[in-house]
Tab-separated table of C-alpha atoms in Angstrom:
chain	number	residue	atom	x	y	z
A	12	MET	CA	92.707	179.918	107.122
A	13	THR	CA	93.325	182.109	110.288
A	14	ARG	CA	90.641	183.856	112.336
A	15	SER	CA	91.717	187.209	110.738
A	16	GLN	CA	90.713	185.924	107.387
A	17	VAL	CA	87.190	184.442	107.911
A	18	PHE	CA	85.336	187.554	107.784
A	19	GLY	CA	84.961	187.883	104.011
A	20	GLU	CA	83.071	184.665	103.896
A	21	VAL	CA	80.107	186.657	105.476
A	22	ALA	CA	80.912	190.256	104.354
A	23	GLU	CA	77.346	191.363	103.778
A	24	ILE	CA	76.083	189.881	107.139
A	25	TYR	CA	79.083	191.658	108.743
A	26	ASP	CA	78.304	194.792	107.266
A	27	ALA	CA	74.486	194.582	108.204
A	28	ALA	CA	74.856	193.059	111.668
A	29	ARG	CA	78.007	194.517	113.223
A	30	PRO	CA	77.615	197.326	115.536
A	31	GLY	CA	79.227	200.814	114.636
A	32	TYR	CA	80.700	203.458	116.831
A	33	ALA	CA	79.554	206.361	118.980
A	34	ASP	CA	78.515	209.255	116.580
A	35	ALA	CA	80.954	211.669	118.435
A	36	LEU	CA	83.978	209.481	118.114
A	37	ALA	CA	85.247	210.391	114.626
A	38	ALA	CA	84.809	214.195	115.505
A	39	GLU	CA	86.838	213.584	118.701
A	40	VAL	CA	89.536	211.800	116.883
A	41	LEU	CA	89.862	214.636	114.086
A	42	ALA	CA	89.815	217.388	116.812
A	43	TYR	CA	92.811	215.554	118.546
A	44	ALA	CA	94.909	214.776	115.307
A	45	ASP	CA	94.174	218.105	113.710
A	46	PRO	CA	95.565	216.481	110.424
A	47	GLY	CA	95.639	219.917	108.557
A	48	GLY	CA	94.530	218.407	105.302
A	49	ARG	CA	96.689	215.599	105.267
A	50	THR	CA	95.300	212.119	104.472
A	51	ALA	CA	94.490	209.688	107.112
A	52	VAL	CA	95.310	205.804	106.854
A	53	GLU	CA	92.953	203.297	108.372
A	54	VAL	CA	94.286	199.815	109.290
A	55	GLY	CA	91.863	196.922	108.655
A	56	ALA	CA	88.944	198.919	107.315
A	57	GLY	CA	86.648	196.044	106.892
A	58	THR	CA	83.288	197.121	105.273
A	59	GLY	CA	83.686	200.842	106.446
A	60	LYS	CA	81.955	200.792	109.679
A	61	ALA	CA	84.254	203.734	110.875
A	62	THR	CA	85.516	204.742	107.420
A	63	VAL	CA	82.117	206.369	106.606
A	64	ALA	CA	82.047	208.521	109.795
A	65	PHE	CA	85.424	209.926	109.146
A	66	ALA	CA	84.688	210.552	105.457
A	67	ALA	CA	81.482	212.291	106.158
A	68	LEU	CA	83.307	214.791	108.269
A	69	GLY	CA	85.692	215.651	105.303
A	70	ALA	CA	88.638	213.201	106.098
A	71	SER	CA	90.532	211.828	103.124
A	72	VAL	CA	91.373	208.176	104.006
A	73	VAL	CA	93.644	205.584	102.581
A	74	CYS	CA	92.000	202.267	103.792
A	75	ILE	CA	94.036	199.060	104.148
A	76	GLU	CA	91.944	196.015	103.978
A	77	PRO	CA	93.425	192.487	103.434
A	78	ASP	CA	90.296	190.543	102.368
A	79	PRO	CA	88.827	191.437	98.796
A	80	ARG	CA	85.285	190.491	99.727
A	81	MET	CA	85.319	192.886	102.617
A	82	ALA	CA	86.950	195.411	100.468
A	83	GLY	CA	84.245	195.190	97.747
A	84	VAL	CA	81.670	196.013	100.427
A	85	LEU	CA	84.014	199.032	101.617
A	86	ARG	CA	84.278	200.350	98.015
A	87	ARG	CA	80.552	200.211	97.701
A	88	ASN	CA	79.913	201.940	101.012
A	89	THR	CA	82.391	204.778	100.418
A	90	SER	CA	81.507	205.265	96.858
A	91	ARG	CA	80.165	208.612	97.274
A	92	TYR	CA	83.348	209.900	99.108
A	93	PRO	CA	85.935	210.841	96.613
A	94	GLY	CA	88.621	211.270	99.267
A	95	VAL	CA	88.498	207.436	100.263
A	96	ARG	CA	90.853	205.126	98.490
A	97	VAL	CA	91.180	201.407	99.213
A	98	HIS	CA	94.356	199.443	99.173
A	99	GLY	CA	94.196	195.768	99.301
A	100	GLY	CA	96.658	193.822	101.431
A	101	SER	CA	97.688	193.647	105.016
A	102	PHE	CA	98.961	196.615	106.991
A	103	GLU	CA	102.425	194.542	107.542
A	104	GLU	CA	102.816	194.252	103.695
A	105	TRP	CA	101.750	197.947	102.874
A	106	ARG	CA	104.338	200.457	102.089
A	107	PRO	CA	103.767	204.045	102.567
A	108	GLY	CA	105.811	204.903	99.590
A	109	GLY	CA	107.580	208.043	100.979
A	110	ARG	CA	104.283	209.427	102.030
A	111	ARG	CA	103.597	210.570	105.730
A	112	PHE	CA	100.195	210.821	107.251
A	113	GLY	CA	98.737	213.047	109.933
A	114	LEU	CA	96.543	210.290	111.373
A	115	LEU	CA	96.589	206.447	111.658
A	116	PHE	CA	93.226	204.918	113.129
A	117	ALA	CA	92.180	201.265	113.573
A	118	ALA	CA	88.612	200.260	114.305
A	119	THR	CA	88.523	196.930	116.161
A	120	SER	CA	91.275	195.681	114.080
A	121	TRP	CA	94.542	196.657	115.941
A	122	HIS	CA	94.726	193.208	117.693
A	123	TRP	CA	95.050	191.440	114.382
A	124	VAL	CA	98.349	193.508	113.536
A	125	ASP	CA	101.629	191.918	114.374
A	126	PRO	CA	102.525	192.896	117.956
A	127	VAL	CA	106.267	192.731	117.339
A	128	ARG	CA	106.066	195.309	114.511
A	129	ARG	CA	102.920	197.271	114.798
A	130	TRP	CA	104.463	200.383	116.759
A	131	ASP	CA	107.241	200.517	114.322
A	132	LEU	CA	104.847	200.473	111.443
A	133	VAL	CA	102.797	203.355	112.951
A	134	ARG	CA	105.809	205.462	113.426
A	135	ASP	CA	106.891	204.759	109.707
A	136	ALA	CA	103.443	206.030	108.447
A	137	LEU	CA	102.983	209.152	110.516
A	138	VAL	CA	104.589	212.507	110.323
A	139	PRO	CA	106.325	213.976	113.537
A	140	GLY	CA	103.464	214.795	115.864
A	141	GLY	CA	100.924	212.708	113.805
A	142	ALA	CA	98.184	210.908	115.787
A	143	VAL	CA	97.207	207.276	116.339
A	144	ALA	CA	93.673	206.492	117.230
A	145	LEU	CA	92.673	202.966	118.303
A	146	PHE	CA	89.174	202.053	119.209
A	147	TRP	CA	86.999	199.206	119.856
A	148	ASN	CA	83.173	198.670	120.542
A	149	PRO	CA	82.788	196.022	123.537
A	150	GLN	CA	79.290	195.404	124.664
A	151	GLY	CA	77.674	194.068	128.038
A	152	VAL	CA	74.264	192.432	128.680
A	153	ARG	CA	71.912	194.492	130.488
A	154	ASP	CA	69.544	191.709	131.799
A	155	THR	CA	71.340	189.458	134.278
A	156	ARG	CA	68.989	186.591	133.414
A	157	VAL	CA	69.540	186.769	129.749
A	158	HIS	CA	73.374	186.821	130.671
A	159	THR	CA	73.169	183.702	132.717
A	160	ALA	CA	71.110	181.715	130.267
A	161	LEU	CA	73.535	182.609	127.324
A	162	ALA	CA	76.765	181.809	129.467
A	163	GLU	CA	75.304	178.397	129.851
A	164	VAL	CA	74.764	178.031	126.122
A	165	ASP	CA	78.382	179.152	125.563
A	166	ARG	CA	79.817	176.970	128.195
A	167	ARG	CA	77.813	173.883	126.840
A	168	HIS	CA	79.313	174.589	123.235
A	169	GLY	CA	82.872	175.696	124.273
A	170	ILE	CA	82.485	179.404	123.237
A	171	ASP	CA	84.886	181.708	124.776
A	172	ARG	CA	84.515	185.540	125.031
A	173	SER	CA	81.345	186.182	123.008
A	174	PRO	CA	79.794	189.515	122.872
A	175	HIS	CA	77.469	188.517	125.653
A	176	SER	CA	80.029	186.894	127.825
A	177	GLU	CA	79.925	189.666	130.286
A	178	PRO	CA	77.161	191.722	131.928
A	179	ALA	CA	77.257	195.425	131.432
A	180	SER	CA	77.841	196.081	135.080
A	181	SER	CA	81.325	194.539	134.872
A	182	TYR	CA	82.706	197.155	132.598
A	183	GLY	CA	82.928	199.966	135.097
A	184	ASP	CA	83.564	203.615	133.939
A	185	VAL	CA	87.391	203.543	132.745
A	186	PRO	CA	88.044	203.197	129.069
A	187	GLY	CA	89.685	199.881	128.312
A	188	ASN	CA	88.299	198.118	131.449
A	189	TRP	CA	86.829	195.224	129.279
A	190	ALA	CA	85.764	193.013	132.088
A	191	ARG	CA	89.130	191.261	132.423
A	192	GLN	CA	89.671	190.970	128.710
A	193	PRO	CA	93.103	191.907	127.324
A	194	GLY	CA	94.053	194.025	124.540
A	195	TRP	CA	93.769	197.872	125.636
A	196	PRO	CA	96.918	199.317	124.160
A	197	GLU	CA	98.035	202.056	126.514
A	198	GLU	CA	100.518	200.142	128.511
A	199	GLU	CA	102.062	198.874	125.371
A	200	CYS	CA	102.401	202.272	123.862
A	201	ARG	CA	103.761	203.717	127.040
A	202	ARG	CA	106.409	201.182	127.153
A	203	ASP	CA	107.512	202.053	123.527
A	204	GLY	CA	108.497	205.505	124.645
A	205	ARG	CA	108.110	207.009	121.225
A	206	PHE	CA	104.528	208.496	121.802
A	207	THR	CA	103.088	211.168	124.186
A	208	ASP	CA	99.884	212.962	124.890
A	209	LEU	CA	98.177	209.556	125.739
A	210	ARG	CA	94.407	210.014	126.144
A	211	ALA	CA	91.562	207.471	126.675
A	212	VAL	CA	87.857	208.161	126.050
A	213	ARG	CA	84.496	206.228	126.525
A	214	TYR	CA	81.245	206.569	124.960
A	215	ARG	CA	78.396	204.591	126.262
A	216	GLN	CA	74.836	203.877	124.720
A	217	GLU	CA	72.042	201.307	124.787
A	218	GLN	CA	71.779	198.929	121.983
A	219	HIS	CA	68.963	196.520	121.127
A	220	TYR	CA	69.140	193.520	118.828
A	221	ASP	CA	66.335	191.515	117.813
A	222	THR	CA	66.923	187.783	117.607
A	223	GLY	CA	67.772	187.723	113.871
A	224	ARG	CA	70.274	190.665	113.813
A	225	TYR	CA	71.949	189.286	116.887
A	226	LEU	CA	72.441	185.800	115.250
A	227	GLY	CA	73.795	187.477	112.225
A	228	TYR	CA	76.188	189.475	114.444
A	229	LEU	CA	77.423	186.300	116.041
A	230	ALA	CA	77.722	184.500	112.775
A	231	SER	CA	80.003	187.175	111.636
A	232	LEU	CA	82.577	186.804	114.392
A	233	SER	CA	85.748	184.842	113.891
A	234	ARG	CA	85.021	182.650	116.986
A	235	TYR	CA	81.873	181.395	115.301
A	236	ARG	CA	83.331	181.296	111.838
A	237	VAL	CA	85.889	178.942	112.536
A	238	LEU	CA	83.631	176.255	114.016
A	239	PRO	CA	82.355	173.323	111.865
A	240	PRO	CA	79.170	174.428	110.204
A	241	ASP	CA	77.030	171.833	112.059
A	242	ARG	CA	78.298	172.988	115.435
A	243	ARG	CA	78.031	176.776	114.570
A	244	GLU	CA	74.260	176.127	113.575
A	245	ARG	CA	73.600	174.282	117.056
A	246	VAL	CA	75.033	176.979	119.140
A	247	LEU	CA	73.244	179.793	117.112
A	248	ALA	CA	69.842	177.790	117.421
A	249	ASP	CA	70.387	177.419	121.083
A	250	THR	CA	71.160	181.119	121.544
A	251	ALA	CA	68.033	182.078	119.515
A	252	HIS	CA	66.087	179.743	121.845
A	253	VAL	CA	67.404	181.932	124.920
A	254	LEU	CA	66.555	185.258	123.128
A	255	ASP	CA	63.145	184.341	121.906
A	256	ALA	CA	62.191	183.198	125.501
A	257	HIS	CA	63.147	186.571	126.821
A	258	GLY	CA	61.141	188.790	124.459
A	259	GLY	CA	62.757	188.030	121.007
A	260	GLY	CA	65.971	189.990	121.456
A	261	ILE	CA	68.808	191.139	123.625
A	262	GLU	CA	69.521	194.535	125.380
A	263	MET	CA	73.174	195.610	125.618
A	264	ASP	CA	75.227	198.362	126.845
A	265	ALA	CA	77.475	199.384	123.896
A	266	PHE	CA	80.769	201.045	124.732
A	267	SER	CA	83.099	202.943	122.326
A	268	ASP	CA	86.451	203.042	124.045
A	269	LEU	CA	89.144	205.292	122.405
A	270	PHE	CA	92.716	205.364	122.846
A	271	LEU	CA	94.674	208.415	121.459
A	272	ALA	CA	98.559	209.109	121.247
A	273	ARG	CA	100.858	211.101	118.971
A	274	THR	CA	104.511	210.605	117.913
A	275	ARG	CA	107.018	212.683	119.763
């Protein structure tokens, strides 16, 4: 099983513990896209962390979600929004069927899409001038002492790029400046040449997790899911020990970094 297919094992934990996105983000995207009543398509909708925000603003959304367990939670979370439809399967396998959409968005899922085909697939899905919105929610630890102690736990257990792997101060003020972590799509989109009006927006807010919720968050991440169960339990126990020794939780700076572009 690949890392992109492990989330369904803990779909309920994922839904309860994973952070969402800045309240203003969905409105920003819809104002930019101006879909004019056209349906949007969401790539890798998960349990609906972003979907609900768009649906609450009146957007109709076709949600593409490959994991049936995640899709089950997604259907429950969006059941009160008749404009939301869920399609099972991967974005690469999905066919628009002659339809064209005014907006395509992906919430912390773009990096799972085939890098060779993804911009072609976006173009095939959108009307001329249609918008693409890609966004992520990285976090940084506010207390440097907690960061240092957790970094030692990660080093000891061979964990790479956990949510607490960087202090909040390392992110700077520029959207996509993810403390030396790759994945921001602007340069790739610019090289493609078929998109225009590229924009980047950052939202920032403080986020507190108590120990239990933070462990649930970590347990929902692919880099922890793929560990052997006994090793995963040890690293989570050691992480809990650090958090309990520093007041029973962790304070983070939570970013919502948004990339926007439209087809020429």
